[in-house]
Amino acid sequence: MSGAGQVSGPAGHDDLEPVATLSSAAAAAEWKRIADRVEQANRAYHTEDAPEISDADYDALKRRLVEIEAQFPELAAEDSPTRQVGAAPSETFAKVRHAVRMLSLENAFAPDEIDDFDDRIRRYLNLGPDTALSYTAEPKIDGLSLSLRYENGVLRQAATRGDGETGENVTENARTVADIPEGLNGAPNVLEVRGEVYMSHEDFASLNARQAETGGKTFANPRNAAAGSLRQLDAKITASRPLRFFAYSWGELSEPLAGTQMGAVARLKALGFKTNPLTQECDGPKALMKVYTAIEQKRATLGYDIDGVVYKVNDLALQARLGFRSTTPRWAIAHKFPAELAWTRLEKIEIQVGRTGALSPVARLTPVTVGGVVVSNATLHNEDYIAGRDSKGNTIRDGKDIREGDWVQVYRAGDVIPKVADVDLTKRPVNAQPYVFPTTCPECESDAVREEGDAVRRCTGGLICPAQAVEKLKHFVSRGAFDIDGLGAKQIEMFYADDALPIKEPADIFTLARRDAANLTKLKNRDGFGEKSVSNLFQAIEDKRKIPLNRLIFALGIRHVGDSSANLIARHYGGWVAFESAMTAATIGEGPEWEDLLAVDGVGSVMAASLVNAFHQDAERASIDRLVAELDVQDVERPKTEGSPVAGKTVVFTGTLEKMTRAEAKARAEALGAKVSGSVSAKTDLVVAGPGAGSKAKQAEALGIEMIDEDAWLRLIGA
Ligand code: IVH
């Protein structure tokens, strides 16, 4: 990289001082030097059409600017190159925290799942089978979701979904999309419009033709083209790409758009957005299925990709009552079209060992294109699946087993991992042998056992199994967990295998920086590590000693505990000491700590048992203790419950509730910051007792705990 001053090339990070140790004068000087350099590169690229530096070097410069500005916000001036759309695609989009989370949708494939959806909603809302319940049905657009924030009718910000909590700021790019209005007349003061950015088939074909002609990158499918076009740092490139937008939802609002989903979508249309003309109101599952079939029949002629039909409860007051699970609304579901299929040869079956010891069979395939994407691996689920049985022993695929060398049918649905669906026995090689599933771990040779009721065989090696240990470590440093800069999967493998500077368990990451000087010299001489990058890595590790409780719980890699459950668990306990002592005191299946854990929304008995086990197994517990001794675990905020009369209170519901179901009552109370418990104890603040309340009401009386009926509860929470 010619003339890039102090900044090193992408291969080494050696010349840079960690931003954290820069003085503000040094930071300002460096910022100025790099900003000038970026501007010069922009001019060369755009105006003179003669790029001077590589995309990677350009990205490195911009990333450094972003790092400096994060530490010294006073340098982030309006005209900073980080605020302007620059040259090459890069990872330097600013992050935007969504005012209201952007959720995903539960998927359904079979018609009876739609009946289940309707049943569940009726049960949740306590509606009988004869009570009218209206839904909407609309195409599920296969693009990428975008949130547009309008303030006083002016487009202020556009953000991608990202992980649902935080997305990327793509405002300038969104402004170039013709379907996205710059200004709105008569809109609420705050209006976040959500919808899908997509590309039509015709525009996709001509874009690819143009790209091929000019030697540019061609795209596998319209969705990739839409995503690649929107996520361009140079808005001029986005402007040259024919993107479109359908509005179908909303985030923050200063006033409601309407009383129904249909009404709200009509309002968005009246405000100037494109809404999907196939959106319809339906009076139940049968009508939904009719619309599904009709839309599926139109699919090939729509001119844009859709991958299913989305059903939503029409009444917005009911939507509000139904609320959300951790990542999906209870009031909507995506009914997906059948997956795309292709046939290819299964070359080999390999076993991967995951962080919880699960032995997962993977099919290595002769690469084949399925719905525009090249597939060369597919999951085979477990040993029963390979043998042609389901987990209950019933035959699947007419009992046909899967063998190496077989001709197999592969299918893909949306973003899920491709699966092997079927086998063509007429093409089976004569010497093909039934697959023998290993009963020892291929990585550590420990026994691999299958517990009663578990479809999966697991390595019993625990932390002595290198595959489990490495996978656990990779999970530990992954994005939703500790997310340590410069310590990714590749580095974990390197350190794990290193006898001089081993990282065998998470605590070792934090003791690494304290090793003696001789070892550090060894590290410095390793591939990709120079003086500066070693100190950068140590700094990145130091930065993560302070970690919020939810991230720590997720990072522990306890079976069944995903990031959204970890969030809910952390919010329930608030701090490490409360969480750790509850897990230590808990006994599986009984006692107040067990009940309390089950009271966390989304925690069922399987996850609860897994959590309690992790704290009661000597080796795992010791490893957790060693880790926590290295950390400063931050308490997490309880949900925003300003003005909530029940925030922080422990509430018990007992007896029959007549105006809402138990599930709804619990979800509502928790959303208001209350803790809902299944049993009455001295810690209970309030008992809501319906008709037929028995021993719990008596206990509450004996303990002198306040007791109210359902109506009083509804008045109390202002419902
Ligand atoms: S509603 C709270 N409606 O599908 C739920 N989503 O798989 C908001 N999508 O993230 C989503 N068409 O990007 C909704 N008509 C439609 C949609 C739609 C496509 C996307 C959206 C969402 C994803 C979930």
XYZ file of C-alpha atoms and ligand atoms in Angstrom:
743
model
C 0.000 0.000 0.000
C 1.889 2.991 -1.238
C 1.968 6.067 0.877
C -0.474 4.875 3.513
C 1.618 6.415 6.238
C 1.634 4.517 9.478
C -1.053 2.053 8.617
C 0.186 -1.418 7.891
C -1.077 -3.715 5.157
C -3.831 -6.193 5.852
C -1.413 -9.025 6.566
C 0.193 -7.449 9.612
C -1.080 -5.144 12.297
C 2.408 -4.510 13.464
C 2.877 -0.789 13.075
C -0.241 0.339 14.868
C -0.427 1.347 18.469
C -3.579 0.092 20.204
C -6.182 2.848 20.087
C -6.794 2.428 23.811
C -3.269 3.627 24.643
C -3.165 6.566 22.215
C -3.055 10.007 23.773
C -5.752 12.314 22.429
C -3.130 14.407 20.611
C -1.655 11.322 18.958
C -5.154 10.098 18.095
C -6.063 13.436 16.507
C -2.851 13.479 14.468
C -3.316 9.927 13.291
C -6.997 10.531 12.538
C -6.130 13.530 10.373
C -3.416 11.638 8.506
C -5.700 8.693 7.737
C -8.745 10.848 6.922
C -6.648 12.730 4.324
C -5.419 9.458 2.943
C -8.983 8.076 2.643
C -10.173 11.239 0.952
C -7.334 11.043 -1.509
C -8.204 7.383 -2.177
C -11.865 8.340 -2.664
C -10.903 11.017 -5.171
C -8.654 8.605 -7.033
C -11.391 6.010 -7.121
C -14.416 8.147 -7.957
C -13.262 11.271 -9.702
C -10.117 10.119 -11.382
C -11.357 6.575 -11.871
C -7.843 5.417 -11.048
C -7.789 3.525 -7.758
C -4.526 3.884 -5.891
C -4.925 1.343 -3.159
C -6.510 -2.080 -2.857
C -9.995 -2.565 -1.409
C -8.492 -4.417 1.554
C -6.108 -1.573 2.334
C -8.895 0.951 1.955
C -10.973 -1.072 4.396
C -8.048 -1.238 6.831
C -7.754 2.559 6.766
C -11.435 3.063 7.335
C -11.586 0.491 10.103
C -8.764 2.277 11.887
C -10.677 5.549 11.609
C -13.782 3.894 13.033
C -11.729 2.484 15.930
C -10.207 5.866 16.673
C -13.590 7.603 16.500
C -15.111 5.024 18.821
C -12.481 5.879 21.434
C -12.309 9.614 20.691
C -15.856 10.560 19.626
C -14.897 14.233 19.368
C -13.007 13.320 16.188
C -16.124 11.901 14.513
C -16.950 15.115 12.677
C -19.934 15.483 10.354
C -17.621 15.339 7.362
C -15.571 12.395 8.602
C -14.916 9.864 5.845
C -16.567 7.281 8.107
C -19.867 9.119 7.669
C -19.611 9.255 3.929
C -20.171 6.449 1.567
C -16.768 5.631 0.267
C -15.280 3.249 -2.202
C -15.249 -0.452 -1.672
C -17.662 -2.754 0.109
C -16.416 -3.134 3.635
C -17.362 -3.915 7.160
C -17.438 -0.318 8.214
C -21.164 0.439 8.233
C -22.069 2.217 11.428
C -24.187 0.180 13.804
C -27.755 1.194 14.604
C -29.609 -0.040 17.656
C -33.231 -0.682 16.703
C -35.743 1.176 18.863
C -38.006 -1.882 18.556
C -36.338 -5.234 17.837
C -36.609 -6.637 14.318
C -37.872 -10.151 14.743
C -38.019 -13.181 12.544
C -40.952 -15.496 11.912
C -41.763 -18.991 12.992
C -41.897 -21.331 9.979
C -44.539 -23.874 9.055
C -44.548 -26.274 6.136
C -47.645 -28.489 6.454
C -51.340 -27.497 6.533
C -51.864 -29.035 9.970
C -49.238 -26.663 11.339
C -51.585 -23.827 10.330
C -54.393 -25.438 12.317
C -51.950 -25.727 15.236
C -51.081 -22.042 14.844
C -54.769 -21.092 15.047
C -55.335 -23.478 18.009
C -52.384 -22.074 19.920
C -53.592 -18.507 19.454
C -57.100 -19.404 20.533
C -55.768 -21.191 23.601
C -53.497 -18.280 24.483
C -56.336 -15.796 24.154
C -58.910 -18.147 25.617
C -61.134 -17.966 22.521
C -63.535 -20.798 21.818
C -63.552 -22.522 18.419
C -66.650 -20.576 17.372
C -65.323 -17.118 18.153
C -64.402 -15.241 14.974
C -60.674 -14.665 14.536
C -59.481 -12.862 11.455
C -56.048 -13.164 9.866
C -54.173 -11.607 6.983
C -52.252 -13.567 4.360
C -49.550 -12.013 2.198
C -46.562 -13.203 0.169
C -43.310 -13.717 2.011
C -40.867 -11.706 -0.058
C -37.443 -13.274 -0.468
C -35.250 -10.220 0.009
C -33.735 -8.522 3.026
C -35.596 -6.622 5.672
C -35.079 -2.939 6.184
C -36.293 -0.504 8.827
C -36.949 3.100 7.734
C -37.227 5.727 10.428
C -39.220 8.854 9.617
C -39.298 11.788 12.006
C -41.873 14.470 11.309
C -42.347 12.928 7.882
C -38.679 13.021 6.888
C -36.591 9.915 6.283
C -33.895 10.035 8.948
C -32.428 6.569 9.042
C -32.492 3.245 7.266
C -31.087 0.150 8.934
C -30.726 -3.498 8.025
C -31.958 -6.092 10.452
C -28.514 -7.285 11.581
C -28.966 -9.521 14.597
C -32.409 -8.066 15.291
C -31.151 -5.751 18.059
C -28.484 -3.920 16.088
C -28.370 -3.418 12.328
C -26.265 -1.471 9.869
C -26.864 2.104 8.932
C -27.604 2.121 5.198
C -29.501 5.422 5.073
C -27.724 6.916 2.089
C -28.185 3.737 0.112
C -31.872 3.462 0.974
C -32.409 7.023 -0.276
C -31.476 5.809 -3.759
C -34.329 3.258 -3.858
C -37.240 4.666 -5.870
C -39.915 2.877 -3.778
C -38.646 4.525 -0.574
C -40.138 8.009 -0.121
C -37.886 10.777 1.216
C -40.803 12.550 2.826
C -44.317 11.634 3.944
C -47.448 13.716 4.308
C -49.627 13.207 7.349
C -47.473 10.524 8.961
C -47.128 10.062 12.745
C -44.230 12.140 14.135
C -42.228 9.000 14.683
C -42.829 6.242 12.192
C -40.595 3.268 11.581
C -41.690 1.488 8.436
C -40.434 -2.028 7.949
C -40.437 -4.101 4.845
C -38.406 -6.016 2.333
C -35.870 -4.780 -0.197
C -35.854 -7.053 -3.226
C -34.952 -7.228 -6.903
C -37.275 -8.317 -9.694
C -36.349 -11.270 -11.908
C -36.033 -9.042 -14.938
C -33.787 -6.516 -13.220
C -31.713 -9.317 -11.739
C -31.126 -10.865 -15.174
C -30.077 -7.578 -16.741
C -27.861 -6.675 -13.772
C -26.070 -10.015 -14.070
C -25.699 -9.594 -17.837
C -24.230 -6.120 -17.292
C -21.909 -7.372 -14.601
C -20.698 -10.250 -16.786
C -20.040 -7.847 -19.670
C -18.007 -5.481 -17.560
C -16.176 -8.258 -15.717
C -17.974 -7.479 -12.441
C -19.290 -9.888 -9.842
C -22.421 -11.815 -10.841
C -24.963 -12.884 -8.245
C -26.371 -16.333 -7.486
C -29.965 -15.159 -7.030
C -32.048 -11.977 -6.735
C -31.837 -11.964 -2.948
C -28.026 -11.989 -2.962
C -28.100 -9.296 -5.630
C -30.432 -7.152 -3.505
C -28.322 -7.629 -0.375
C -25.055 -7.003 -2.230
C -26.498 -3.877 -3.797
C -27.937 -2.361 -0.634
C -24.849 -3.085 1.453
C -22.507 -1.041 -0.725
C -20.423 1.594 0.930
C -20.755 3.623 -2.248
C -24.363 4.743 -2.501
C -23.760 5.523 -6.179
C -23.440 1.807 -6.790
C -26.672 1.162 -4.914
C -28.306 3.884 -6.996
C -27.289 2.083 -10.168
C -28.959 -1.127 -8.992
C -32.696 -1.519 -9.516
C -33.878 -2.200 -5.950
C -37.511 -2.218 -4.864
C -39.258 -2.161 -1.517
C -42.526 -3.563 -0.107
C -43.723 -2.214 3.264
C -45.485 -4.769 5.501
C -44.744 -3.899 9.114
C -43.575 -1.169 11.503
C -41.360 -0.557 14.512
C -41.555 2.494 16.777
C -44.654 4.648 16.306
C -45.685 7.844 18.060
C -49.335 6.936 17.426
C -51.042 3.824 16.083
C -51.448 3.473 12.325
C -54.802 1.687 12.529
C -56.712 -0.920 14.527
C -55.964 -3.810 12.220
C -53.090 -5.206 10.200
C -55.089 -4.639 6.995
C -55.799 -1.069 8.058
C -52.172 -0.378 8.946
C -50.939 -1.706 5.609
C -53.576 0.406 3.826
C -52.323 3.432 5.763
C -48.733 2.707 4.691
C -49.962 2.531 1.115
C -51.786 5.855 1.488
C -48.557 7.378 2.812
C -46.821 6.447 -0.427
C -45.277 3.018 0.175
C -45.612 0.034 -2.115
C -47.534 -2.692 -0.333
C -48.132 -6.148 -1.708
C -51.378 -6.259 -3.730
C -51.927 -9.933 -2.864
C -52.434 -9.162 0.840
C -55.840 -10.454 1.926
C -58.002 -10.851 4.974
C -59.045 -14.429 5.894
C -61.462 -15.766 8.477
C -59.526 -18.865 9.536
C -57.099 -21.642 8.592
C -59.212 -22.893 5.680
C -59.291 -19.489 4.046
C -55.568 -19.054 4.730
C -54.860 -22.332 2.942
C -56.909 -21.150 -0.044
C -54.858 -17.982 -0.325
C -51.670 -20.011 0.111
C -52.600 -22.226 -2.849
C -53.624 -19.245 -4.962
C -50.375 -17.394 -4.231
C -48.321 -20.533 -4.874
C -49.979 -20.859 -8.256
C -49.109 -17.260 -9.096
C -45.551 -17.626 -7.823
C -43.888 -18.209 -11.193
C -45.543 -15.183 -12.801
C -45.078 -12.601 -10.033
C -41.737 -11.444 -11.388
C -40.006 -11.516 -8.002
C -39.015 -14.256 -5.563
C -41.273 -15.244 -2.724
C -40.667 -18.225 -0.500
C -43.988 -18.620 1.282
C -47.046 -16.859 2.636
C -47.079 -14.946 5.934
C -50.165 -15.151 8.144
C -50.791 -12.508 10.814
C -53.552 -11.947 13.349
C -55.499 -9.024 11.907
C -56.624 -7.298 15.104
C -53.704 -5.237 16.429
C -55.072 -5.271 19.985
C -54.925 -9.066 19.862
C -51.407 -8.886 18.402
C -50.437 -6.790 21.402
C -51.956 -9.307 23.809
C -50.202 -12.193 22.074
C -46.828 -10.467 22.162
C -43.533 -12.161 21.409
C -41.455 -15.178 22.226
C -37.733 -14.523 22.391
C -37.248 -14.050 18.639
C -40.644 -14.448 16.980
C -44.126 -12.980 17.413
C -46.859 -15.316 18.623
C -49.293 -13.646 16.237
C -47.604 -14.480 12.920
C -46.226 -17.465 11.065
C -44.506 -18.003 7.707
C -46.029 -20.845 5.719
C -43.118 -21.768 3.490
C -43.327 -23.267 0.027
C -41.897 -26.746 -0.366
C -38.137 -26.783 -0.507
C -36.061 -26.892 -3.662
C -34.620 -30.222 -4.685
C -31.703 -31.666 -6.659
C -30.034 -35.055 -7.057
C -26.321 -35.709 -6.582
C -23.849 -38.339 -5.373
C -23.050 -38.775 -1.695
C -19.294 -39.212 -1.710
C -18.622 -39.726 1.966
C -20.259 -39.624 5.382
C -18.202 -37.785 7.986
C -18.819 -37.333 11.693
C -18.441 -33.922 13.315
C -18.264 -33.593 17.083
C -19.976 -30.514 18.429
C -19.404 -28.570 21.639
C -21.985 -30.621 23.539
C -20.416 -33.861 22.292
C -23.114 -34.598 19.702
C -21.831 -36.790 16.880
C -23.370 -35.235 13.767
C -23.165 -37.084 10.480
C -22.472 -34.858 7.495
C -22.886 -35.868 3.851
C -20.033 -34.763 1.600
C -21.665 -34.371 -1.803
C -20.607 -33.911 -5.380
C -21.406 -30.175 -5.593
C -24.829 -29.455 -7.047
C -26.868 -26.271 -7.547
C -30.085 -26.211 -5.524
C -32.257 -23.165 -6.080
C -29.330 -21.015 -7.197
C -26.925 -22.046 -4.446
C -24.095 -24.575 -4.774
C -24.417 -27.265 -2.127
C -21.578 -29.640 -1.273
C -22.466 -30.620 2.306
C -25.744 -31.623 3.847
C -26.824 -32.783 7.259
C -27.805 -36.401 7.830
C -29.195 -35.569 11.314
C -28.384 -38.738 13.267
C -27.865 -42.474 13.003
C -31.579 -43.325 12.816
C -32.042 -40.946 9.941
C -29.242 -42.663 8.008
C -30.746 -46.058 8.769
C -34.209 -45.017 7.479
C -35.982 -44.667 10.852
C -37.339 -41.762 12.854
C -36.488 -41.368 16.522
C -39.481 -43.515 17.513
C -38.366 -46.406 15.335
C -40.941 -45.827 12.548
C -39.657 -46.165 9.011
C -38.944 -43.065 6.937
C -38.158 -42.986 3.167
C -39.905 -46.372 3.024
C -37.107 -47.691 5.186
C -34.360 -46.930 2.632
C -31.016 -46.396 4.346
C -28.346 -43.975 3.109
C -24.903 -45.256 2.045
C -21.671 -43.774 0.817
C -21.761 -43.816 -3.003
C -25.564 -43.418 -3.115
C -27.398 -41.097 -5.479
C -29.295 -38.808 -3.097
C -31.889 -36.064 -3.253
C -30.823 -32.854 -1.516
C -33.200 -30.129 -0.439
C -32.877 -26.610 0.780
C -35.540 -24.464 2.371
C -34.572 -20.839 2.826
C -31.413 -20.436 4.839
C -31.527 -23.736 6.668
C -28.729 -26.288 6.299
C -29.388 -28.495 3.253
C -30.706 -31.944 4.012
C -30.547 -35.311 2.301
C -34.170 -36.241 1.678
C -34.205 -39.381 -0.428
C -32.144 -42.123 -2.052
C -32.403 -43.590 -5.547
C -31.899 -47.313 -4.983
C -31.741 -48.013 -8.712
C -28.463 -46.143 -8.801
C -26.909 -47.729 -5.704
C -23.389 -49.097 -6.447
C -23.316 -52.877 -6.045
C -20.601 -52.748 -3.428
C -22.248 -50.044 -1.273
C -22.280 -51.068 2.400
C -24.733 -50.019 5.112
C -23.212 -47.183 7.099
C -21.997 -48.232 10.529
C -22.406 -45.348 12.949
C -19.393 -45.078 15.281
C -19.879 -45.969 18.926
C -16.655 -44.244 19.929
C -15.810 -40.619 19.398
C -13.726 -40.189 16.228
C -11.798 -37.375 17.939
C -10.940 -38.775 21.393
C -12.009 -42.410 21.220
C -14.151 -42.092 24.337
C -17.382 -44.062 24.261
C -20.131 -42.355 22.331
C -23.429 -43.197 23.972
C -27.025 -42.591 23.211
C -29.206 -41.946 26.163
C -32.747 -43.189 26.327
C -35.033 -40.818 24.459
C -32.148 -38.927 22.815
C -31.875 -39.150 19.035
C -28.247 -38.149 19.203
C -25.183 -40.170 20.179
C -22.762 -38.160 22.281
C -19.102 -38.393 23.095
C -18.634 -38.967 26.837
C -15.150 -37.434 26.835
C -16.389 -34.059 28.134
C -13.564 -31.582 28.365
C -10.921 -34.233 27.584
C -12.373 -34.525 24.078
C -10.367 -32.062 21.987
C -13.240 -31.563 19.544
C -15.679 -30.645 22.324
C -13.147 -28.436 24.046
C -12.232 -26.607 20.843
C -15.860 -26.185 19.790
C -16.714 -24.878 23.255
C -13.852 -22.392 23.002
C -14.896 -21.300 19.517
C -18.387 -20.753 20.829
C -16.946 -18.883 23.801
C -15.244 -16.292 21.591
C -18.041 -16.117 19.005
C -20.060 -13.010 18.192
C -22.919 -13.262 20.662
C -20.534 -14.468 23.383
C -17.179 -12.849 24.290
C -16.494 -11.676 20.743
C -12.774 -11.032 21.276
C -11.123 -9.083 18.436
C -8.315 -11.093 16.876
C -9.334 -14.331 18.590
C -11.571 -16.240 16.214
C -12.022 -19.901 15.342
C -8.689 -20.078 13.530
C -6.665 -18.648 16.414
C -8.502 -20.881 18.908
C -7.411 -23.947 16.954
C -3.861 -22.671 16.879
C -3.701 -21.918 20.604
C -5.461 -25.125 21.560
C -2.858 -27.195 19.732
C 0.026 -25.178 21.153
C 1.846 -26.784 24.049
C 3.828 -23.690 24.952
C 0.896 -21.297 25.176
C -2.117 -23.511 25.423
C -5.691 -22.351 25.665
C -7.524 -25.441 26.790
C -10.465 -23.775 28.518
C -11.986 -20.284 28.605
C -10.124 -19.182 31.753
C -6.819 -19.744 29.898
C -7.693 -16.908 27.528
C -7.577 -14.497 30.426
C -4.402 -15.899 31.965
C -2.671 -15.843 28.561
C -1.671 -12.221 28.922
C -0.057 -12.954 32.268
C 2.326 -15.637 30.996
C 6.046 -15.022 31.269
C 8.065 -13.063 28.768
C 9.707 -16.076 27.126
C 6.339 -17.438 26.105
C 5.245 -14.117 24.775
C 8.302 -14.015 22.554
C 7.237 -17.356 21.139
C 3.828 -15.924 20.414
C 5.292 -12.901 18.694
C 7.201 -15.047 16.279
C 4.180 -17.025 15.242
C 2.450 -16.628 11.878
C 0.488 -13.423 11.728
C 1.580 -12.233 15.182
C 3.984 -9.333 15.594
C 4.730 -7.138 18.578
C 1.742 -4.904 17.942
C -0.739 -7.637 17.205
C 0.203 -9.447 20.401
C -0.422 -6.305 22.394
C -3.650 -5.673 20.436
C -4.813 -9.167 21.254
C -3.992 -8.770 24.937
C -5.816 -5.462 24.976
C -8.855 -7.037 23.276
C -8.837 -9.778 25.921
C -8.489 -7.231 28.731
C -11.432 -5.293 27.280
C -13.642 -8.344 27.668
C -12.870 -9.075 31.291
C -15.842 -6.836 31.948
C -18.721 -8.826 30.521
C -22.504 -8.554 30.881
C -24.147 -11.532 32.585
C -26.238 -12.504 29.532
C -23.161 -12.836 27.342
C -21.385 -14.893 29.965
C -24.326 -17.288 30.338
C -24.525 -17.729 26.572
C -20.748 -18.110 26.273
C -20.670 -21.007 28.749
C -22.065 -23.127 25.926
C -24.513 -25.011 28.130
C -26.656 -27.373 26.086
C -30.039 -25.905 25.042
C -29.129 -22.375 26.229
C -29.124 -20.058 23.206
C -28.513 -16.319 23.253
C -32.130 -15.296 23.636
C -32.662 -17.707 26.549
C -29.425 -16.429 28.072
C -30.826 -12.881 27.854
C -34.035 -13.848 29.597
C -32.218 -15.838 32.280
C -29.815 -12.960 32.907
C -32.666 -10.481 33.189
C -34.397 -12.774 35.635
C -31.419 -13.143 37.991
C -29.877 -9.737 37.332
C -26.335 -10.568 38.496
C -23.789 -13.387 38.604
C -23.993 -13.966 42.361
C -27.766 -14.423 42.299
C -27.565 -16.677 39.250
C -24.670 -18.790 40.495
C -26.083 -19.296 43.960
C -29.491 -20.231 42.546
C -27.930 -22.809 40.209
C -25.795 -24.192 43.039
C -28.764 -24.503 45.360
C -31.120 -25.927 42.726
C -32.100 -29.568 42.576
C -33.475 -30.939 39.338
C -37.219 -31.429 39.486
C -37.999 -29.890 42.870
C -37.586 -27.036 45.290
C -38.028 -23.268 45.105
C -34.861 -22.627 43.033
C -36.015 -25.151 40.450
C -39.482 -23.576 40.323
C -37.966 -20.150 40.094
C -35.805 -21.209 37.151
C -38.814 -22.703 35.378
C -40.622 -19.416 35.895
C -38.257 -17.731 33.425
C -40.068 -17.241 30.136
C -38.805 -19.772 27.601
C -37.030 -22.018 30.131
C -38.517 -25.507 30.110
C -37.480 -28.461 32.234
C -34.956 -29.747 29.673
C -33.056 -26.461 29.540
C -33.382 -26.012 33.305
C -31.905 -29.480 33.958
C -29.055 -28.750 31.594
C -28.275 -25.494 33.430
C -28.400 -27.079 36.863
C -26.244 -29.993 35.677
C -23.553 -27.646 34.413
C -23.174 -26.249 37.928
C -23.143 -29.658 39.594
C -20.585 -31.497 37.478
C -17.217 -31.158 39.150
C -14.987 -30.597 36.109
C -17.373 -28.236 34.346
C -18.103 -26.332 37.536
C -14.411 -25.949 38.320
C -13.833 -24.614 34.818
C -16.663 -22.073 35.258
C -15.256 -20.996 38.634
C -11.757 -20.535 37.206
C -13.233 -18.423 34.427
C -15.394 -16.216 36.616
C -12.432 -15.562 38.919
C -10.838 -13.813 35.922
C -13.875 -11.683 35.096
C -15.822 -8.668 36.209
C -19.380 -9.788 35.452
C -21.764 -6.895 34.895
C -25.340 -6.970 36.134
C -27.949 -6.689 33.415
C -30.771 -4.231 33.338
C -34.182 -5.576 33.997
C -36.741 -4.775 31.259
C -37.698 -1.125 30.906
C -40.584 -0.892 33.292
C -40.712 2.756 34.133
C -43.899 3.482 35.984
C -44.813 -0.191 36.197
C -46.574 -0.861 39.499
C -45.318 -4.441 39.572
C -41.681 -4.013 38.512
C -39.405 -6.133 40.665
C -42.318 -7.798 42.468
C -42.745 -11.547 42.703
C -46.242 -12.513 41.628
C -48.032 -15.874 41.846
C -51.124 -16.651 39.757
C -53.424 -19.290 41.152
C -56.915 -20.590 40.512
C -58.791 -20.080 37.242
C -58.170 -16.906 35.299
C -61.169 -15.897 33.247
C -60.058 -12.927 31.160
C -56.695 -14.292 30.053
C -54.810 -17.520 29.994
C -52.010 -18.367 32.401
C -49.433 -18.029 29.607
C -50.686 -14.577 28.713
C -50.821 -13.455 32.334
C -47.260 -14.590 32.906
C -45.876 -13.022 29.724
C -47.669 -9.724 30.512
C -46.443 -9.615 34.099
C -42.876 -10.345 33.027
C -42.998 -7.667 30.349
C -43.885 -5.252 33.183
C -40.830 -6.320 35.134
C -42.504 -8.691 37.574
C -41.111 -12.097 38.425
C -43.742 -14.802 38.095
C -43.323 -17.736 40.403
C -45.165 -21.033 40.559
C -45.147 -21.288 44.338
C -45.921 -19.039 47.273
C -43.099 -18.276 49.683
C -42.017 -15.487 51.994
C -40.508 -13.837 48.893
C -43.899 -13.540 47.170
C -45.220 -9.969 46.984
C -48.606 -10.532 45.419
C -50.955 -13.436 44.749
C -53.554 -13.128 41.988
C -56.232 -15.630 42.867
C -59.058 -16.708 40.598
C -61.981 -18.995 41.463
C -60.923 -22.375 42.804
C -57.653 -21.115 44.283
C -56.644 -23.686 46.882
C -53.513 -24.325 48.887
C -51.557 -21.418 47.425
C -54.238 -18.946 48.509
C -54.214 -20.461 51.989
C -50.451 -20.271 52.167
C -50.572 -16.630 51.065
C -53.107 -15.891 53.762
C -50.984 -17.603 56.376
C -47.945 -15.587 55.307
C -49.942 -12.350 55.198
C -49.244 -11.783 51.502
C -51.424 -9.379 49.568
C -54.009 -11.228 47.500
C -56.176 -9.768 44.712
C -58.573 -11.119 42.096
C -58.128 -11.042 38.343
C -60.069 -7.794 37.802
C -58.018 -6.007 40.432
C -54.861 -7.302 38.750
C -56.008 -5.970 35.370
C -56.779 -2.600 36.941
C -53.410 -2.595 38.673
C -51.498 -3.105 35.418
C -53.769 -0.705 33.562
C -55.050 -3.319 31.106
S -43.541 -9.752 9.018
C -42.446 -9.286 13.507
N -44.163 -10.015 6.503
O -39.251 -12.748 6.574
C -42.435 -9.925 12.191
N -41.932 -10.546 7.161
O -38.370 -15.057 8.052
C -42.117 -9.019 11.087
N -40.502 -11.192 5.309
O -37.460 -10.963 8.957
C -42.011 -9.699 9.793
N -41.984 -10.981 3.710
O -37.526 -10.058 6.557
C -43.206 -10.149 7.428
N -44.828 -10.144 4.313
C -43.891 -10.265 5.215
C -42.588 -10.670 4.880
C -41.640 -10.813 5.892
C -40.728 -11.284 3.984
C -39.209 -11.512 5.935
C -38.753 -10.531 6.980
C -38.549 -11.367 8.210
C -38.353 -12.724 7.629
C -38.628 -13.822 8.625
